PDB file of C-alpha atoms and ligand atoms in Angstrom:
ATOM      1  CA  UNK X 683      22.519  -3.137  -4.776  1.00 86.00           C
ATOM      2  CA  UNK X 684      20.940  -6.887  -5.490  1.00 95.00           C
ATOM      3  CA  UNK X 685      20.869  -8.919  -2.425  1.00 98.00           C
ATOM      4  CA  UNK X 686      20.742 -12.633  -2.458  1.00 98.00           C
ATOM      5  CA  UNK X 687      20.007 -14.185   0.839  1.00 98.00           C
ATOM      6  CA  UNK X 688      20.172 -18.210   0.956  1.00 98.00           C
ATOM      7  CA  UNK X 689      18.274 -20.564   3.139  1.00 98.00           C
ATOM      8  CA  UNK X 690      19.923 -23.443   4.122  1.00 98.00           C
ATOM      9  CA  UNK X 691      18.579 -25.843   5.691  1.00 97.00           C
ATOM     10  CA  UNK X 692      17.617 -29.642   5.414  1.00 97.00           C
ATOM     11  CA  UNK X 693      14.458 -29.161   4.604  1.00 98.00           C
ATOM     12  CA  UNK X 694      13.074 -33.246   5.941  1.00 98.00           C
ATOM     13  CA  UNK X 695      10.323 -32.015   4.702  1.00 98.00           C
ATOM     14  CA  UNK X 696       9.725 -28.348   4.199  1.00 98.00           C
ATOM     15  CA  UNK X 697       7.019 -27.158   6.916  1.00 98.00           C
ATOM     16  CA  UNK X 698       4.718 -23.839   6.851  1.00 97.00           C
ATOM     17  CA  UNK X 699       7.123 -22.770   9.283  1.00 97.00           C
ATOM     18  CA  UNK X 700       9.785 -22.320   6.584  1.00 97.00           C
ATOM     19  CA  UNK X 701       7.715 -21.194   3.631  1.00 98.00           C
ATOM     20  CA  UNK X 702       6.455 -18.524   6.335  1.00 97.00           C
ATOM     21  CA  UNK X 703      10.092 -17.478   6.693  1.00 97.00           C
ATOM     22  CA  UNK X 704      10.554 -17.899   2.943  1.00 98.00           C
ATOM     23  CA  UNK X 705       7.915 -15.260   2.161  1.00 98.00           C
ATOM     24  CA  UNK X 706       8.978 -13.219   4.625  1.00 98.00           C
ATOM     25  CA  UNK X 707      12.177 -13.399   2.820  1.00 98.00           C
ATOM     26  CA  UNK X 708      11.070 -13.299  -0.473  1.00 98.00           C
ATOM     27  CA  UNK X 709       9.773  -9.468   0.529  1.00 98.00           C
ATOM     28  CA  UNK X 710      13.418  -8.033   1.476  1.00 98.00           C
ATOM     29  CA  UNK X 711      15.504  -9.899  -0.850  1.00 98.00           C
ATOM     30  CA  UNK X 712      15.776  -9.494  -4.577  1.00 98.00           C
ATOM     31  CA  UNK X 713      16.845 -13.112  -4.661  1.00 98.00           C
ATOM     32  CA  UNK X 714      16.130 -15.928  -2.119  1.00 98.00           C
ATOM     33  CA  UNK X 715      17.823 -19.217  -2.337  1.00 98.00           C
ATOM     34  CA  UNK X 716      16.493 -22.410  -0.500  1.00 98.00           C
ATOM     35  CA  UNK X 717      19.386 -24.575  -0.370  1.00 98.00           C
ATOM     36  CA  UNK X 718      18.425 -27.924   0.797  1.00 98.00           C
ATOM     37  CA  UNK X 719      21.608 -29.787   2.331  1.00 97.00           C
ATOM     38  CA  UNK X 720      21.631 -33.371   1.536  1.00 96.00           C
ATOM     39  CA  UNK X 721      22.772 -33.807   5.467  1.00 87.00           C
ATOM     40  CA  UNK X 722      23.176 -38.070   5.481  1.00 79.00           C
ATOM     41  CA  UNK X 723      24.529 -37.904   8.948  1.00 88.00           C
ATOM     42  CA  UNK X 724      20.783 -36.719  10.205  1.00 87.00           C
ATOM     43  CA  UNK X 725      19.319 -39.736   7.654  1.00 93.00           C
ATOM     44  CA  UNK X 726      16.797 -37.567   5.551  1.00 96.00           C
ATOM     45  CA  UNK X 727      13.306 -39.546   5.554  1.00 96.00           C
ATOM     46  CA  UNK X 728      13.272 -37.767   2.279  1.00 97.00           C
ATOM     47  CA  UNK X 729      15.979 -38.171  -0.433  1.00 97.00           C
ATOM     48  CA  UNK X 730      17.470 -34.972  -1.354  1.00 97.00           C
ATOM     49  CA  UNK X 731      15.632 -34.965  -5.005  1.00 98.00           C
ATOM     50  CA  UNK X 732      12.620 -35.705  -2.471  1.00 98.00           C
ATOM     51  CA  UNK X 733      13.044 -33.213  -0.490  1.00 98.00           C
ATOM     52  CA  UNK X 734      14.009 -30.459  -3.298  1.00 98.00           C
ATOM     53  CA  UNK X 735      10.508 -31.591  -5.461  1.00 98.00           C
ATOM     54  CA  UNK X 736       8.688 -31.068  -2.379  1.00 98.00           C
ATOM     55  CA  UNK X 737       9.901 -27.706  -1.525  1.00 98.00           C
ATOM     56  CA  UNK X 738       9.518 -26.442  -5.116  1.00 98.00           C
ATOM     57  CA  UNK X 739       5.693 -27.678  -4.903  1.00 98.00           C
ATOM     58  CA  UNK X 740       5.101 -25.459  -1.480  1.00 98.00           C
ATOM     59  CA  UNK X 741       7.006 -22.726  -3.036  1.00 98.00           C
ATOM     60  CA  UNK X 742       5.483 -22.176  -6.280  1.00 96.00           C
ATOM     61  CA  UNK X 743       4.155 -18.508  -6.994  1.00 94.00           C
ATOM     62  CA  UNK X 744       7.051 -17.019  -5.497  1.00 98.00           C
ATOM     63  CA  UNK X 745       8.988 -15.959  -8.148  1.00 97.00           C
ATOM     64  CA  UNK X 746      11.931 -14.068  -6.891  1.00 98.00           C
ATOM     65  CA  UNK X 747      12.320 -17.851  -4.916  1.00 98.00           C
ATOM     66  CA  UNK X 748      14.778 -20.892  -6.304  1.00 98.00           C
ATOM     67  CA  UNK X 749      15.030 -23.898  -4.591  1.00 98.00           C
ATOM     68  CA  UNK X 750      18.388 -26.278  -5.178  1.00 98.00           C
ATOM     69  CA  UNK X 751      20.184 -28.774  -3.588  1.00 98.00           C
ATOM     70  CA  UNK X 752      24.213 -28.887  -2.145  1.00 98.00           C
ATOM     71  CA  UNK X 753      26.759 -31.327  -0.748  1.00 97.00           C
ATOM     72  CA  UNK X 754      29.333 -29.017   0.078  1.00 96.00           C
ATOM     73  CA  UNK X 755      30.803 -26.935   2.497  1.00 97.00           C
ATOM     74  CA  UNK X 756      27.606 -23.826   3.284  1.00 98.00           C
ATOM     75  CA  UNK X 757      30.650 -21.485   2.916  1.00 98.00           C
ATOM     76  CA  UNK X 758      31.723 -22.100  -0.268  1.00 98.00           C
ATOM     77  CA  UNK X 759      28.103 -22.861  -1.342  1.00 98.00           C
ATOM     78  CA  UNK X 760      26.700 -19.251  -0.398  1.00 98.00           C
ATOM     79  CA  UNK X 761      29.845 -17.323  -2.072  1.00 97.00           C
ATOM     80  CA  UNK X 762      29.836 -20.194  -5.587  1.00 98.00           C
ATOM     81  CA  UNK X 763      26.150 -18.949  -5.620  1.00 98.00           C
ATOM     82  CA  UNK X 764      27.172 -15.371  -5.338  1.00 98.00           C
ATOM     83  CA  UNK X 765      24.706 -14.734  -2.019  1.00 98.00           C
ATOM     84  CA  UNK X 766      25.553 -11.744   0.469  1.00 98.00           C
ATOM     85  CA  UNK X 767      23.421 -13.136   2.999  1.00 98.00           C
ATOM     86  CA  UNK X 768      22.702 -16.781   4.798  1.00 98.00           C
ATOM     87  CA  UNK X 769      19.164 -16.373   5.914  1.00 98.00           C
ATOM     88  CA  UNK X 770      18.571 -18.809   9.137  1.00 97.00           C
ATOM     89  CA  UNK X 771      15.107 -19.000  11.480  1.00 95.00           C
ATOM     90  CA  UNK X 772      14.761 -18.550  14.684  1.00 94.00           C
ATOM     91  CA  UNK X 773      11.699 -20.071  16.817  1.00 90.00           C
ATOM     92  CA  UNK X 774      12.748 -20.304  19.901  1.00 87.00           C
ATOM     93  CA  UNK X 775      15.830 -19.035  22.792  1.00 86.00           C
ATOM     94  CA  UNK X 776      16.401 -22.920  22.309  1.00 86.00           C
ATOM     95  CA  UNK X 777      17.668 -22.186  18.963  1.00 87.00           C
ATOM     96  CA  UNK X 778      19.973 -19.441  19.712  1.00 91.00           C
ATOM     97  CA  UNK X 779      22.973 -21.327  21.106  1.00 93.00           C
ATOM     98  CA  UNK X 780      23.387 -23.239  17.522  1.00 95.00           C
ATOM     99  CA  UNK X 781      22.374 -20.513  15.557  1.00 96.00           C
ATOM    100  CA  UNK X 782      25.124 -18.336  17.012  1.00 96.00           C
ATOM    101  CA  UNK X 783      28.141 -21.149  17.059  1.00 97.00           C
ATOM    102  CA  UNK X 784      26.284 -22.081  12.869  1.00 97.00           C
ATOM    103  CA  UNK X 785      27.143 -18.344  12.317  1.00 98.00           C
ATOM    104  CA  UNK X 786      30.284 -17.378  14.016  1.00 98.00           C
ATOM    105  CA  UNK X 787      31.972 -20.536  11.998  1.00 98.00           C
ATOM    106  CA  UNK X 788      30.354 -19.871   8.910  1.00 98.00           C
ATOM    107  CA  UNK X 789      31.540 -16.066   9.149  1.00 98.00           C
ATOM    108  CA  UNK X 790      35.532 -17.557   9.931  1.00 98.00           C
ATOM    109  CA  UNK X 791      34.681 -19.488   6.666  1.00 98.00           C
ATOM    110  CA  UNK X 792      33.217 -16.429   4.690  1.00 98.00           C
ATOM    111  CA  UNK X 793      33.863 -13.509   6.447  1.00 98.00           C
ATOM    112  CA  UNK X 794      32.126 -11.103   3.398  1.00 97.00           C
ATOM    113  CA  UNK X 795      28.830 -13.475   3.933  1.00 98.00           C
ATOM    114  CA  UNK X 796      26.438 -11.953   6.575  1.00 98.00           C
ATOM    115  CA  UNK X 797      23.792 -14.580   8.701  1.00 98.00           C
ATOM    116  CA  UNK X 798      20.739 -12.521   9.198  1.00 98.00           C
ATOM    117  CA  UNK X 799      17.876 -14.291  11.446  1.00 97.00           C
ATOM    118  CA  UNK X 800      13.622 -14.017  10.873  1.00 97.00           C
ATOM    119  CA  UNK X 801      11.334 -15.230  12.968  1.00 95.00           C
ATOM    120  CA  UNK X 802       8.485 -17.261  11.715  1.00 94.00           C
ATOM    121  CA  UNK X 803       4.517 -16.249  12.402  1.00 94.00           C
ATOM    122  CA  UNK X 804       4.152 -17.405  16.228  1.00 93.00           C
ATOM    123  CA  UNK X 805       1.685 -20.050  15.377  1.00 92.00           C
ATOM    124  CA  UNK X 806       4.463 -22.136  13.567  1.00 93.00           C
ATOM    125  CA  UNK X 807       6.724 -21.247  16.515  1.00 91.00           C
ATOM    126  CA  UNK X 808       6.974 -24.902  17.717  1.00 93.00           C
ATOM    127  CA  UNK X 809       7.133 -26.818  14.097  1.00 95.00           C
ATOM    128  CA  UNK X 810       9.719 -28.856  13.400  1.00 96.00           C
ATOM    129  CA  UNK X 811      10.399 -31.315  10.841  1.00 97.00           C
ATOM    130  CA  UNK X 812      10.895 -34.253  13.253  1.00 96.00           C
ATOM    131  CA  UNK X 813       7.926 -33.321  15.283  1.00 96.00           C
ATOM    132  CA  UNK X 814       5.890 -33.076  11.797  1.00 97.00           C
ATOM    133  CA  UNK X 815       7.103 -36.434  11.033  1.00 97.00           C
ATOM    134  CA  UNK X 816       6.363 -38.236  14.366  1.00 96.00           C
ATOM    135  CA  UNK X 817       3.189 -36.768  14.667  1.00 96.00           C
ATOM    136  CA  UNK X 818       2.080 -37.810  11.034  1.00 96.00           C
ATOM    137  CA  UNK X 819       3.898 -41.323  11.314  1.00 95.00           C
ATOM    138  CA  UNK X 820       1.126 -41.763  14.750  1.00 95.00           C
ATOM    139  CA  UNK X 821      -1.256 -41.339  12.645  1.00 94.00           C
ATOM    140  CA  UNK X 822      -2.053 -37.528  13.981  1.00 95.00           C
ATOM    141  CA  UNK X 823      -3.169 -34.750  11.799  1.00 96.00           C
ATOM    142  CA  UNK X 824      -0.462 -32.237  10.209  1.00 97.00           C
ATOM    143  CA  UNK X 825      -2.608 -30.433   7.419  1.00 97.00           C
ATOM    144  CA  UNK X 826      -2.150 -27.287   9.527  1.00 97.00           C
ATOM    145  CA  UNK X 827       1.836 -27.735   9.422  1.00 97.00           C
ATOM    146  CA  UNK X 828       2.491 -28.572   5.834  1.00 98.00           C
ATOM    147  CA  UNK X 829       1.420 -27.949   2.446  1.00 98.00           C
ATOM    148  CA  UNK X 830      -1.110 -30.435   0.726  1.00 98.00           C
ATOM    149  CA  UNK X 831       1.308 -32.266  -1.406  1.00 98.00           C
ATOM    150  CA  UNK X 832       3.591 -32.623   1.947  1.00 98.00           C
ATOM    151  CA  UNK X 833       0.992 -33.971   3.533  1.00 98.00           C
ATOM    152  CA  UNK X 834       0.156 -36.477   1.114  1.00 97.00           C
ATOM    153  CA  UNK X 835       4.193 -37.574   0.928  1.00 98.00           C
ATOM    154  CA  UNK X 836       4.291 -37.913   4.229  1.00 97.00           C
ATOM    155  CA  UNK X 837       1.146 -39.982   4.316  1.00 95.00           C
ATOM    156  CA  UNK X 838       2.998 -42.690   1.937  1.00 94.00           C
ATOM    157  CA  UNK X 839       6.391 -42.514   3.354  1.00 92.00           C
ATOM    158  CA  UNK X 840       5.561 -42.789   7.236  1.00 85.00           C
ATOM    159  CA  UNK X 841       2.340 -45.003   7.153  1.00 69.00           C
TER     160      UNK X 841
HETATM  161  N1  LIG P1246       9.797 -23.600  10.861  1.00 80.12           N
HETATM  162  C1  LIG P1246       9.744 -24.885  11.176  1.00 80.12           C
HETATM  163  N2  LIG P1246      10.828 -25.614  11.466  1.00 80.12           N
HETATM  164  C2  LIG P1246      12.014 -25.009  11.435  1.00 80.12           C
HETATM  165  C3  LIG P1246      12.148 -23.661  11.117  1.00 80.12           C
HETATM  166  C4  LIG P1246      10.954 -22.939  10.813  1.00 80.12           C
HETATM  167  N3  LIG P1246      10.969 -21.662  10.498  1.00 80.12           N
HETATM  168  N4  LIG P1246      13.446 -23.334  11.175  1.00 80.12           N
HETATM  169  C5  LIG P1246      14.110 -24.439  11.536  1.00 80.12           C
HETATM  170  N5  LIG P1246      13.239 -25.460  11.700  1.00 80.12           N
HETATM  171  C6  LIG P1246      13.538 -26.814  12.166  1.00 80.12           C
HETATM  172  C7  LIG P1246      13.848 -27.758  11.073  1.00 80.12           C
HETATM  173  O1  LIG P1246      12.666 -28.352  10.571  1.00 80.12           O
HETATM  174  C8  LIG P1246      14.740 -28.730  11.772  1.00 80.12           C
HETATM  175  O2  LIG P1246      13.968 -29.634  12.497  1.00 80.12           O
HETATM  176  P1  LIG P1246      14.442 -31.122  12.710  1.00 80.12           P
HETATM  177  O3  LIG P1246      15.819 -31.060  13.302  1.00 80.12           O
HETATM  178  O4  LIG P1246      13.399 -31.606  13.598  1.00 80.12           O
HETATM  179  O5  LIG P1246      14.450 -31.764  11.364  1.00 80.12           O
HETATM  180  C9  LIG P1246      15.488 -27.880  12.770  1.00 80.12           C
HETATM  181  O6  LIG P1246      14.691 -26.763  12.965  1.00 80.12           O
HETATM  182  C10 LIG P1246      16.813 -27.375  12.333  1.00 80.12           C
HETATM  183  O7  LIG P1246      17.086 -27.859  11.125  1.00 80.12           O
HETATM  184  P2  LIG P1246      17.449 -27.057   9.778  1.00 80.12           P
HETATM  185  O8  LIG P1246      16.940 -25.674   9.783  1.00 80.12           O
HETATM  186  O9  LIG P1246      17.110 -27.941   8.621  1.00 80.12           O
HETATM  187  O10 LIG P1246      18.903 -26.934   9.901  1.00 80.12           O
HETATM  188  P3  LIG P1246      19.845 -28.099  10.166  1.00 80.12           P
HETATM  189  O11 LIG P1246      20.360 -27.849  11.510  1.00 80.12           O
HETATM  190  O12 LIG P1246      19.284 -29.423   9.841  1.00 80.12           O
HETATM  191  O13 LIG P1246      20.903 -27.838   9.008  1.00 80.12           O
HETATM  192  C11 LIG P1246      22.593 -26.610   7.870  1.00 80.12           C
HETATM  193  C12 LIG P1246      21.713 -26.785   9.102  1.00 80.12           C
HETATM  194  C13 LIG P1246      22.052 -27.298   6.639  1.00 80.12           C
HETATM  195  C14 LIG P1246      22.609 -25.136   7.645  1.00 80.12           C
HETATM  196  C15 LIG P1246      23.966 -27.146   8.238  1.00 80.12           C
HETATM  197  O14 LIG P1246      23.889 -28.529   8.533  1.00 80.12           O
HETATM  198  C16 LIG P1246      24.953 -26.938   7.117  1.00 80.12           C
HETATM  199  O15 LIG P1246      25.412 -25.850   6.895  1.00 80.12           O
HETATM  200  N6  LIG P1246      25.293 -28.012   6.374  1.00 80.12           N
HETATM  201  C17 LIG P1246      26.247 -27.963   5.277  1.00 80.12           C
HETATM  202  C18 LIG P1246      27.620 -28.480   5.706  1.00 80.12           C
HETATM  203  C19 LIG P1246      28.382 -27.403   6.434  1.00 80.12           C
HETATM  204  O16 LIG P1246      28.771 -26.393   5.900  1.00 80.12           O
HETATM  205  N7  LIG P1246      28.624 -27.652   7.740  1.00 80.12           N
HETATM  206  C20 LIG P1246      29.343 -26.714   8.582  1.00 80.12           C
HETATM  207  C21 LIG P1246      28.399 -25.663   9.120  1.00 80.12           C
HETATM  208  S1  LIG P1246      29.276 -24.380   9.957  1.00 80.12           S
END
């Protein structure tokens, strides 16, 4: 059987928390979709095209990896795109309540769509895309967090 699991997520900017998970993905699944959400209520620092560029330049060399963009409902995203699986992180017990109320809708919306959960490498256990961005925006160094042409993004949007 071909599995497709998609990643959704939005992605403000992709971190080497989430390609870690990606890869990790990339090794189970015949297909992996990173869906980046265009999300306006949480006011992207990075417009969706942004944000989809950016992940496509951490990503590249994984080939069984395709990164696109959506403005709809994840439900009906994940079953249009044909995926079995939504594929979500988890870093923290912090992150479980969300997780589990993201999943127990999104399973009353799809009920034929299963959420499975990775955990990232424990170094990249306290990433997050906000943190990445306040940090860099202080003037503090992310290199370790993101990839190069991240890094250099963020260094034009946030100084
Ligand atoms: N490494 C580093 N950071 C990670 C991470 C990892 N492995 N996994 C999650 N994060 C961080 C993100 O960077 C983000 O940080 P931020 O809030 O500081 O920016 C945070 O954890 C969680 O964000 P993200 O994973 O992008 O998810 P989200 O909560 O922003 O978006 C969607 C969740 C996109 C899945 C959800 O909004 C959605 O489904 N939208 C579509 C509309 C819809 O269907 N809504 C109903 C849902 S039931």
């Amino acid at each position: 059987m071909h599995i497709t699991a998609l990643y959704p997520g939005t992605f403000d900017p992709i971190t080497n928390g989430h390609s870690d998970i990606i890869e990790r993905a990339a090794r189970l699944f015949d297909r992996v979709i990173v869906a980046i959400a265009a999300n306006a209520k949480k006011q992207p620092a990075f417009t969706l095209e942004e944000r989809i560029t950016l992940a496509r330049e951490a990503l590249t060399g994984l080939s069984n990896v395709e990164v696109c963009g959506f403005d709809s409902l994840l439900a009906d995203y994940v079953q249009q795109r044909d995926a079995q699986v939504i594929l979500r992180g988890l870093r923290a017990v912090s992150d479980f309540e969300y997780e589990f109320q993201l999943a127990g809708m999104n399973r009353r919306l799809a009920p034929r769509v299963e959420t499975l959960f990775l955990t990232p490498a424990e170094n990249y256990a306290f990433i997050s895309s906000s943190l990445v961005k306040e940090v860099a925006s202080l003037g503090g160094d992310v290199s370790a967090f993101v990839h190069p042409k991240v890094l250099a993004a963020l260094e034009n949007r946030l100084r």
